[in-house]
C-alpha atoms as a PDB file:
ATOM      1  CA  MET A   1       0.000   0.000   0.000  1.00  0.00           C
ATOM      2  CA  HIS A   2       1.166   3.504  -0.797  1.00  0.00           C
ATOM      3  CA  PHE A   3      -0.384   6.695   0.530  1.00  0.00           C
ATOM      4  CA  VAL A   4      -0.158  10.362  -0.346  1.00  0.00           C
ATOM      5  CA  HIS A   5      -0.978  13.085   2.160  1.00  0.00           C
ATOM      6  CA  HIS A   6      -2.429  16.316   0.741  1.00  0.00           C
ATOM      7  CA  ARG A   7      -2.562  19.634   2.595  1.00  0.00           C
ATOM      8  CA  ILE A   8      -5.011  21.808   0.666  1.00  0.00           C
ATOM      9  CA  GLU A   9      -5.531  25.539   1.118  1.00  0.00           C
ATOM     10  CA  ALA A  10      -8.952  26.489  -0.220  1.00  0.00           C
ATOM     11  CA  ALA A  11     -10.175  29.956  -1.121  1.00  0.00           C
ATOM     12  CA  PRO A  12     -12.128  31.658   1.683  1.00  0.00           C
ATOM     13  CA  ARG A  13     -15.450  29.988   2.525  1.00  0.00           C
ATOM     14  CA  THR A  14     -15.065  27.279  -0.132  1.00  0.00           C
ATOM     15  CA  TRP A  15     -13.642  24.436   1.977  1.00  0.00           C
ATOM     16  CA  ALA A  16     -17.016  22.728   2.515  1.00  0.00           C
ATOM     17  CA  ALA A  17     -17.947  22.568  -1.170  1.00  0.00           C
ATOM     18  CA  LEU A  18     -14.449  21.415  -2.079  1.00  0.00           C
ATOM     19  CA  ALA A  19     -14.473  18.728   0.610  1.00  0.00           C
ATOM     20  CA  GLU A  20     -17.826  17.388  -0.559  1.00  0.00           C
ATOM     21  CA  ARG A  21     -16.502  17.032  -4.084  1.00  0.00           C
ATOM     22  CA  LEU A  22     -13.243  15.418  -2.968  1.00  0.00           C
ATOM     23  CA  ALA A  23     -15.104  12.852  -0.884  1.00  0.00           C
ATOM     24  CA  LYS A  24     -16.951  11.721  -4.036  1.00  0.00           C
ATOM     25  CA  THR A  25     -13.918  11.709  -6.314  1.00  0.00           C
ATOM     26  CA  LYS A  26     -13.242   8.447  -8.139  1.00  0.00           C
ATOM     27  CA  LEU A  27      -9.538   7.938  -8.670  1.00  0.00           C
ATOM     28  CA  ASP A  28      -8.204   5.842 -11.512  1.00  0.00           C
ATOM     29  CA  GLY A  29      -6.296   3.116  -9.696  1.00  0.00           C
ATOM     30  CA  GLY A  30      -6.611   4.638  -6.237  1.00  0.00           C
ATOM     31  CA  THR A  31      -9.114   5.622  -3.565  1.00  0.00           C
ATOM     32  CA  VAL A  32      -9.792   8.580  -1.301  1.00  0.00           C
ATOM     33  CA  TYR A  33      -8.739   7.302   2.133  1.00  0.00           C
ATOM     34  CA  GLY A  34     -10.216  10.279   3.977  1.00  0.00           C
ATOM     35  CA  VAL A  35     -10.833  14.030   4.046  1.00  0.00           C
ATOM     36  CA  TRP A  36     -10.468  16.048   7.249  1.00  0.00           C
ATOM     37  CA  ARG A  37     -11.235  19.650   8.188  1.00  0.00           C
ATOM     38  CA  SER A  38      -9.319  21.775  10.649  1.00  0.00           C
ATOM     39  CA  GLN A  39     -10.265  21.704  14.303  1.00  0.00           C
ATOM     40  CA  ILE A  40      -7.317  23.142  16.260  1.00  0.00           C
ATOM     41  CA  GLY A  41      -3.963  24.343  15.019  1.00  0.00           C
ATOM     42  CA  ARG A  42      -4.573  24.946  11.300  1.00  0.00           C
ATOM     43  CA  PRO A  43      -6.525  27.549   9.270  1.00  0.00           C
ATOM     44  CA  ARG A  44     -10.281  27.245   8.816  1.00  0.00           C
ATOM     45  CA  ASP A  45     -10.062  26.940   5.033  1.00  0.00           C
ATOM     46  CA  GLU A  46      -7.470  24.175   5.030  1.00  0.00           C
ATOM     47  CA  LEU A  47      -8.313  20.558   4.318  1.00  0.00           C
ATOM     48  CA  GLN A  48      -6.189  17.485   4.780  1.00  0.00           C
ATOM     49  CA  ALA A  49      -6.779  14.488   2.570  1.00  0.00           C
ATOM     50  CA  MET A  50      -5.119  11.150   2.056  1.00  0.00           C
ATOM     51  CA  THR A  51      -5.238   9.016  -1.046  1.00  0.00           C
ATOM     52  CA  LEU A  52      -4.429   5.318  -1.132  1.00  0.00           C
ATOM     53  CA  TRP A  53      -2.761   3.539  -4.029  1.00  0.00           C
ATOM     54  CA  PRO A  54      -2.050  -0.176  -4.536  1.00  0.00           C
ATOM     55  CA  ARG A  55       1.412   0.578  -5.939  1.00  0.00           C
ATOM     56  CA  GLU A  56       3.953   3.346  -5.700  1.00  0.00           C
ATOM     57  CA  THR A  57       2.482   6.578  -7.039  1.00  0.00           C
ATOM     58  CA  LYS A  58       4.251   9.902  -7.354  1.00  0.00           C
ATOM     59  CA  ALA A  59       2.940  12.679  -5.139  1.00  0.00           C
ATOM     60  CA  ALA A  60       2.424  14.961  -8.141  1.00  0.00           C
ATOM     61  CA  ALA A  61       0.372  12.353  -9.993  1.00  0.00           C
ATOM     62  CA  ALA A  62      -1.800  11.643  -6.951  1.00  0.00           C
ATOM     63  CA  GLU A  63      -2.324  15.364  -6.400  1.00  0.00           C
ATOM     64  CA  LYS A  64      -3.412  15.903  -9.998  1.00  0.00           C
ATOM     65  CA  ALA A  65      -5.766  12.914  -9.867  1.00  0.00           C
ATOM     66  CA  LEU A  66      -7.417  14.178  -6.680  1.00  0.00           C
ATOM     67  CA  LEU A  67      -7.640  17.890  -7.396  1.00  0.00           C
ATOM     68  CA  GLY A  68      -7.255  18.386 -11.129  1.00  0.00           C
ATOM     69  CA  GLY A  69      -7.982  22.040 -11.801  1.00  0.00           C
ATOM     70  CA  ALA A  70     -10.282  22.629  -8.829  1.00  0.00           C
ATOM     71  CA  PRO A  71     -10.905  26.394  -8.847  1.00  0.00           C
ATOM     72  CA  GLU A  72     -11.224  26.603  -5.055  1.00  0.00           C
ATOM     73  CA  VAL A  73      -7.634  25.461  -4.463  1.00  0.00           C
ATOM     74  CA  ARG A  74      -5.159  28.215  -3.702  1.00  0.00           C
ATOM     75  CA  ARG A  75      -2.245  26.015  -2.773  1.00  0.00           C
ATOM     76  CA  VAL A  76      -1.594  22.334  -2.189  1.00  0.00           C
ATOM     77  CA  ARG A  77       1.366  20.403  -0.855  1.00  0.00           C
ATOM     78  CA  SER A  78       1.438  16.633  -1.162  1.00  0.00           C
ATOM     79  CA  GLN A  79       3.867  13.992  -0.057  1.00  0.00           C
ATOM     80  CA  ALA A  80       4.146  10.268  -0.522  1.00  0.00           C
ATOM     81  CA  LEU A  81       4.045   8.013   2.530  1.00  0.00           C
ATOM     82  CA  VAL A  82       4.531   4.335   3.243  1.00  0.00           C
ATOM     83  CA  PRO A  83       2.970   2.638   6.290  1.00  0.00           C
ATOM     84  CA  THR A  84       5.245   1.337   9.032  1.00  0.00           C
ATOM     85  CA  LEU A  85       3.579  -0.473  11.962  1.00  0.00           C
ATOM     86  CA  ARG A  86       0.090   0.565  10.821  1.00  0.00           C
ATOM     87  CA  PRO A  87      -2.119   0.517   8.851  1.00  0.00           C
ATOM     88  CA  THR A  88      -1.793  -3.107   7.822  1.00  0.00           C
ATOM     89  CA  GLU A  89      -4.876  -3.078   5.588  1.00  0.00           C
ATOM     90  CA  ALA A  90      -6.580  -0.681   3.208  1.00  0.00           C
ATOM     91  CA  THR A  91      -9.714  -0.073   5.300  1.00  0.00           C
ATOM     92  CA  ALA A  92     -10.265   3.668   5.680  1.00  0.00           C
ATOM     93  CA  PRO A  93     -11.394   5.282   8.956  1.00  0.00           C
ATOM     94  CA  THR A  94     -15.146   5.952   9.077  1.00  0.00           C
ATOM     95  CA  ARG A  95     -15.883   6.933  12.702  1.00  0.00           C
ATOM     96  CA  GLN A  96     -16.169  10.583  13.620  1.00  0.00           C
ATOM     97  CA  GLY A  97     -13.930  11.901  16.351  1.00  0.00           C
ATOM     98  CA  ASN A  98     -10.917  14.008  17.225  1.00  0.00           C
ATOM     99  CA  TYR A  99      -8.155  13.103  14.750  1.00  0.00           C
ATOM    100  CA  ALA A 100      -4.640  14.208  15.609  1.00  0.00           C
ATOM    101  CA  PHE A 101      -2.090  14.582  12.826  1.00  0.00           C
ATOM    102  CA  ARG A 102       1.362  14.617  14.425  1.00  0.00           C
ATOM    103  CA  TRP A 103       4.512  14.942  12.349  1.00  0.00           C
ATOM    104  CA  PHE A 104       7.927  13.918  13.633  1.00  0.00           C
ATOM    105  CA  ALA A 105      11.485  14.360  12.409  1.00  0.00           C
ATOM    106  CA  THR A 106      13.596  11.702  14.095  1.00  0.00           C
ATOM    107  CA  PRO A 107      17.351  11.103  13.745  1.00  0.00           C
ATOM    108  CA  GLU A 108      17.988   7.847  11.899  1.00  0.00           C
ATOM    109  CA  PRO A 109      19.784   6.153  14.847  1.00  0.00           C
ATOM    110  CA  ASN A 110      16.754   6.820  17.087  1.00  0.00           C
ATOM    111  CA  TRP A 111      14.154   5.474  14.671  1.00  0.00           C
ATOM    112  CA  PRO A 112      14.222   1.790  15.810  1.00  0.00           C
ATOM    113  CA  GLU A 113      13.633   2.803  19.440  1.00  0.00           C
ATOM    114  CA  PHE A 114      10.881   5.183  18.315  1.00  0.00           C
ATOM    115  CA  LEU A 115       9.087   2.306  16.585  1.00  0.00           C
ATOM    116  CA  GLN A 116       9.517   0.006  19.572  1.00  0.00           C
ATOM    117  CA  LEU A 117       8.036   2.596  21.920  1.00  0.00           C
ATOM    118  CA  CYS A 118       4.996   2.842  19.664  1.00  0.00           C
ATOM    119  CA  THR A 119       4.618  -0.940  19.600  1.00  0.00           C
ATOM    120  CA  ASP A 120       4.834  -1.140  23.389  1.00  0.00           C
ATOM    121  CA  ALA A 121       2.582   1.829  24.181  1.00  0.00           C
ATOM    122  CA  TRP A 122      -0.265   1.603  21.686  1.00  0.00           C
ATOM    123  CA  PRO A 123      -2.239  -1.298  23.233  1.00  0.00           C
ATOM    124  CA  GLY A 124      -2.404   0.435  26.610  1.00  0.00           C
ATOM    125  CA  PHE A 125      -3.172   3.784  25.023  1.00  0.00           C
ATOM    126  CA  GLU A 126      -6.069   2.397  23.012  1.00  0.00           C
ATOM    127  CA  ALA A 127      -7.517   0.460  25.945  1.00  0.00           C
ATOM    128  CA  ALA A 128      -7.308   3.317  28.431  1.00  0.00           C
ATOM    129  CA  TYR A 129      -8.706   6.116  26.293  1.00  0.00           C
ATOM    130  CA  ASP A 130     -11.213   4.532  23.881  1.00  0.00           C
ATOM    131  CA  SER A 131      -8.837   5.664  21.144  1.00  0.00           C
ATOM    132  CA  GLN A 132      -7.310   4.207  18.010  1.00  0.00           C
ATOM    133  CA  VAL A 133      -3.972   4.595  16.300  1.00  0.00           C
ATOM    134  CA  ILE A 134      -4.939   4.838  12.636  1.00  0.00           C
ATOM    135  CA  GLY A 135      -1.435   4.770  11.265  1.00  0.00           C
ATOM    136  CA  LEU A 136       2.222   5.694  11.445  1.00  0.00           C
ATOM    137  CA  TRP A 137       3.634   6.492   8.008  1.00  0.00           C
ATOM    138  CA  GLN A 138       7.148   7.289   6.904  1.00  0.00           C
ATOM    139  CA  ALA A 139       7.631  10.043   4.345  1.00  0.00           C
ATOM    140  CA  THR A 140       9.540   8.928   1.260  1.00  0.00           C
ATOM    141  CA  GLY A 141      10.894  12.362   0.317  1.00  0.00           C
ATOM    142  CA  ASP A 142       8.699  12.575  -2.809  1.00  0.00           C
ATOM    143  CA  ARG A 143       6.649  15.738  -2.358  1.00  0.00           C
ATOM    144  CA  THR A 144       5.197  18.737  -4.154  1.00  0.00           C
ATOM    145  CA  GLY A 145       4.997  22.409  -3.213  1.00  0.00           C
ATOM    146  CA  SER A 146       7.386  24.651  -1.336  1.00  0.00           C
ATOM    147  CA  ASP A 147       8.382  23.976   2.251  1.00  0.00           C
ATOM    148  CA  GLY A 148       7.077  27.226   3.707  1.00  0.00           C
ATOM    149  CA  ASP A 149       4.520  26.822   6.485  1.00  0.00           C
ATOM    150  CA  ASP A 150       3.581  23.278   5.597  1.00  0.00           C
ATOM    151  CA  ALA A 151       3.721  21.968   9.184  1.00  0.00           C
ATOM    152  CA  THR A 152       5.159  18.644   8.047  1.00  0.00           C
ATOM    153  CA  GLY A 153       8.853  19.136   8.630  1.00  0.00           C
ATOM    154  CA  ALA A 154       9.519  18.956   4.893  1.00  0.00           C
ATOM    155  CA  GLY A 155      12.359  21.454   5.253  1.00  0.00           C
ATOM    156  CA  LEU A 156      14.280  19.130   7.563  1.00  0.00           C
ATOM    157  CA  GLN A 157      16.579  17.128   5.334  1.00  0.00           C
ATOM    158  CA  ASP A 158      18.140  14.765   7.864  1.00  0.00           C
ATOM    159  CA  GLY A 159      16.558  11.826   9.640  1.00  0.00           C
ATOM    160  CA  VAL A 160      13.195  10.133   9.298  1.00  0.00           C
ATOM    161  CA  ARG A 161      10.034  12.180   8.808  1.00  0.00           C
ATOM    162  CA  SER A 162       6.853  10.424   9.851  1.00  0.00           C
ATOM    163  CA  LEU A 163       3.151  11.068  10.300  1.00  0.00           C
ATOM    164  CA  LEU A 164       1.200   9.623  13.213  1.00  0.00           C
ATOM    165  CA  MET A 165      -2.598   9.741  13.034  1.00  0.00           C
ATOM    166  CA  THR A 166      -4.658   8.934  16.120  1.00  0.00           C
ATOM    167  CA  ARG A 167      -8.389   9.059  16.745  1.00  0.00           C
ATOM    168  CA  ARG A 168      -9.988   9.950  20.052  1.00  0.00           C
ATOM    169  CA  PRO A 169     -13.766  10.174  20.515  1.00  0.00           C
ATOM    170  CA  ASN A 170     -13.619  13.892  21.338  1.00  0.00           C
ATOM    171  CA  LEU A 171     -11.439  16.728  22.599  1.00  0.00           C
ATOM    172  CA  ALA A 172     -12.236  15.874  26.205  1.00  0.00           C
ATOM    173  CA  MET A 173     -10.494  12.543  25.699  1.00  0.00           C
ATOM    174  CA  TRP A 174      -7.566  14.355  24.092  1.00  0.00           C
ATOM    175  CA  GLU A 175      -7.031  16.217  27.365  1.00  0.00           C
ATOM    176  CA  ARG A 176      -7.731  13.099  29.433  1.00  0.00           C
ATOM    177  CA  SER A 177      -5.064  11.139  27.541  1.00  0.00           C
ATOM    178  CA  LYS A 178      -2.454  13.723  28.561  1.00  0.00           C
ATOM    179  CA  LEU A 179      -3.278  13.333  32.276  1.00  0.00           C
ATOM    180  CA  PRO A 180      -2.597   9.704  33.245  1.00  0.00           C
ATOM    181  CA  SER A 181      -4.449   8.135  36.143  1.00  0.00           C
ATOM    182  CA  GLY A 182      -2.724   5.255  37.930  1.00  0.00           C
ATOM    183  CA  ALA A 183       0.465   3.321  37.320  1.00  0.00           C
ATOM    184  CA  ALA A 184      -0.598   1.628  34.072  1.00  0.00           C
ATOM    185  CA  GLU A 185      -1.582   4.877  32.362  1.00  0.00           C
ATOM    186  CA  SER A 186       1.557   6.584  33.659  1.00  0.00           C
ATOM    187  CA  GLU A 187       3.683   3.836  32.110  1.00  0.00           C
ATOM    188  CA  VAL A 188       1.942   4.358  28.754  1.00  0.00           C
ATOM    189  CA  ARG A 189       2.444   8.116  28.967  1.00  0.00           C
ATOM    190  CA  ASP A 190       6.138   7.679  29.800  1.00  0.00           C
ATOM    191  CA  LYS A 191       6.628   5.579  26.662  1.00  0.00           C
ATOM    192  CA  LEU A 192       4.790   8.056  24.470  1.00  0.00           C
ATOM    193  CA  SER A 193       6.659  10.983  25.990  1.00  0.00           C
ATOM    194  CA  ARG A 194      10.004   9.278  25.385  1.00  0.00           C
ATOM    195  CA  ARG A 195       9.397   9.649  21.644  1.00  0.00           C
ATOM    196  CA  TYR A 196       9.648  13.422  22.037  1.00  0.00           C
ATOM    197  CA  ASP A 197      13.062  13.011  23.629  1.00  0.00           C
ATOM    198  CA  LEU A 198      14.184  11.056  20.559  1.00  0.00           C
ATOM    199  CA  CYS A 199      13.008  13.434  17.823  1.00  0.00           C
ATOM    200  CA  ASP A 200      14.469  16.682  16.512  1.00  0.00           C
ATOM    201  CA  TRP A 201      11.097  18.271  15.754  1.00  0.00           C
ATOM    202  CA  THR A 202       7.401  17.554  16.129  1.00  0.00           C
ATOM    203  CA  VAL A 203       4.110  19.381  15.594  1.00  0.00           C
ATOM    204  CA  VAL A 204       0.462  18.423  15.997  1.00  0.00           C
ATOM    205  CA  SER A 205      -2.906  19.688  14.796  1.00  0.00           C
ATOM    206  CA  THR A 206      -6.349  18.202  15.273  1.00  0.00           C
ATOM    207  CA  SER A 207      -9.188  17.717  12.829  1.00  0.00           C
ATOM    208  CA  THR A 208     -12.528  16.020  12.314  1.00  0.00           C
ATOM    209  CA  LEU A 209     -13.417  13.508   9.612  1.00  0.00           C
ATOM    210  CA  LEU A 210     -15.549  14.870   6.785  1.00  0.00           C
ATOM    211  CA  THR A 211     -15.868  11.399   5.262  1.00  0.00           C
ATOM    212  CA  ALA A 212     -17.216   9.868   8.483  1.00  0.00           C
ATOM    213  CA  ALA A 213     -20.052   7.382   8.046  1.00  0.00           C
ATOM    214  CA  ASP A 214     -21.710   7.934  11.434  1.00  0.00           C
ATOM    215  CA  THR A 215     -22.008  11.628  12.315  1.00  0.00           C
ATOM    216  CA  GLN A 216     -20.946  14.946  10.820  1.00  0.00           C
ATOM    217  CA  ASP A 217     -19.199  17.547  12.903  1.00  0.00           C
ATOM    218  CA  THR A 218     -20.760  20.999  12.409  1.00  0.00           C
ATOM    219  CA  ALA A 219     -18.999  22.954  15.168  1.00  0.00           C
ATOM    220  CA  ARG A 220     -17.073  26.107  14.345  1.00  0.00           C
ATOM    221  CA  TRP A 221     -13.587  25.234  15.528  1.00  0.00           C
ATOM    222  CA  THR A 222     -11.121  27.544  13.789  1.00  0.00           C
END
């Protein structure tokens, strides 16, 4: 499986119409894995989307297939990703919730320990907080657009860049997951926090899933 992450800046007040069209887009050889709208940490008119391809696909080709000449798009930056520990199958997320997109830049020697910490911590994290780790992807270096304010660490040339996507049921659980209760939760938090000691750079923003099958989020977040 090969994925491409797309960060899409829409013209003012056009994000909803653009998102609706993207969600229905039929890709030749690929699928729309999901479309998310900003909740906290990114502009109102920015969308994030991911496309899934059965074989290696260039970021530029995936971007063109998804967006074509969409008039609402002011700027887009895309980058190719390969899954690491997850996802292990092509099933897209469908449950609404609080989705965190966290990017890391990790020195190469620290990457094996980073992966092991994820492996060790995720079961306890998911059990304690009714949450799911959707995926941890490694960026391949194939990307479009200028670095600028792309919030992905694309300007960092050394080390491993990765994207971690987690789902919590709501923002209240986001806060709850940062405040461990008891020894078991504290052990999970220590493992997750250790990753920050291993990386050179990290940033997070949260979003809600526009392609959710259960409920639609209509709050005004950003």
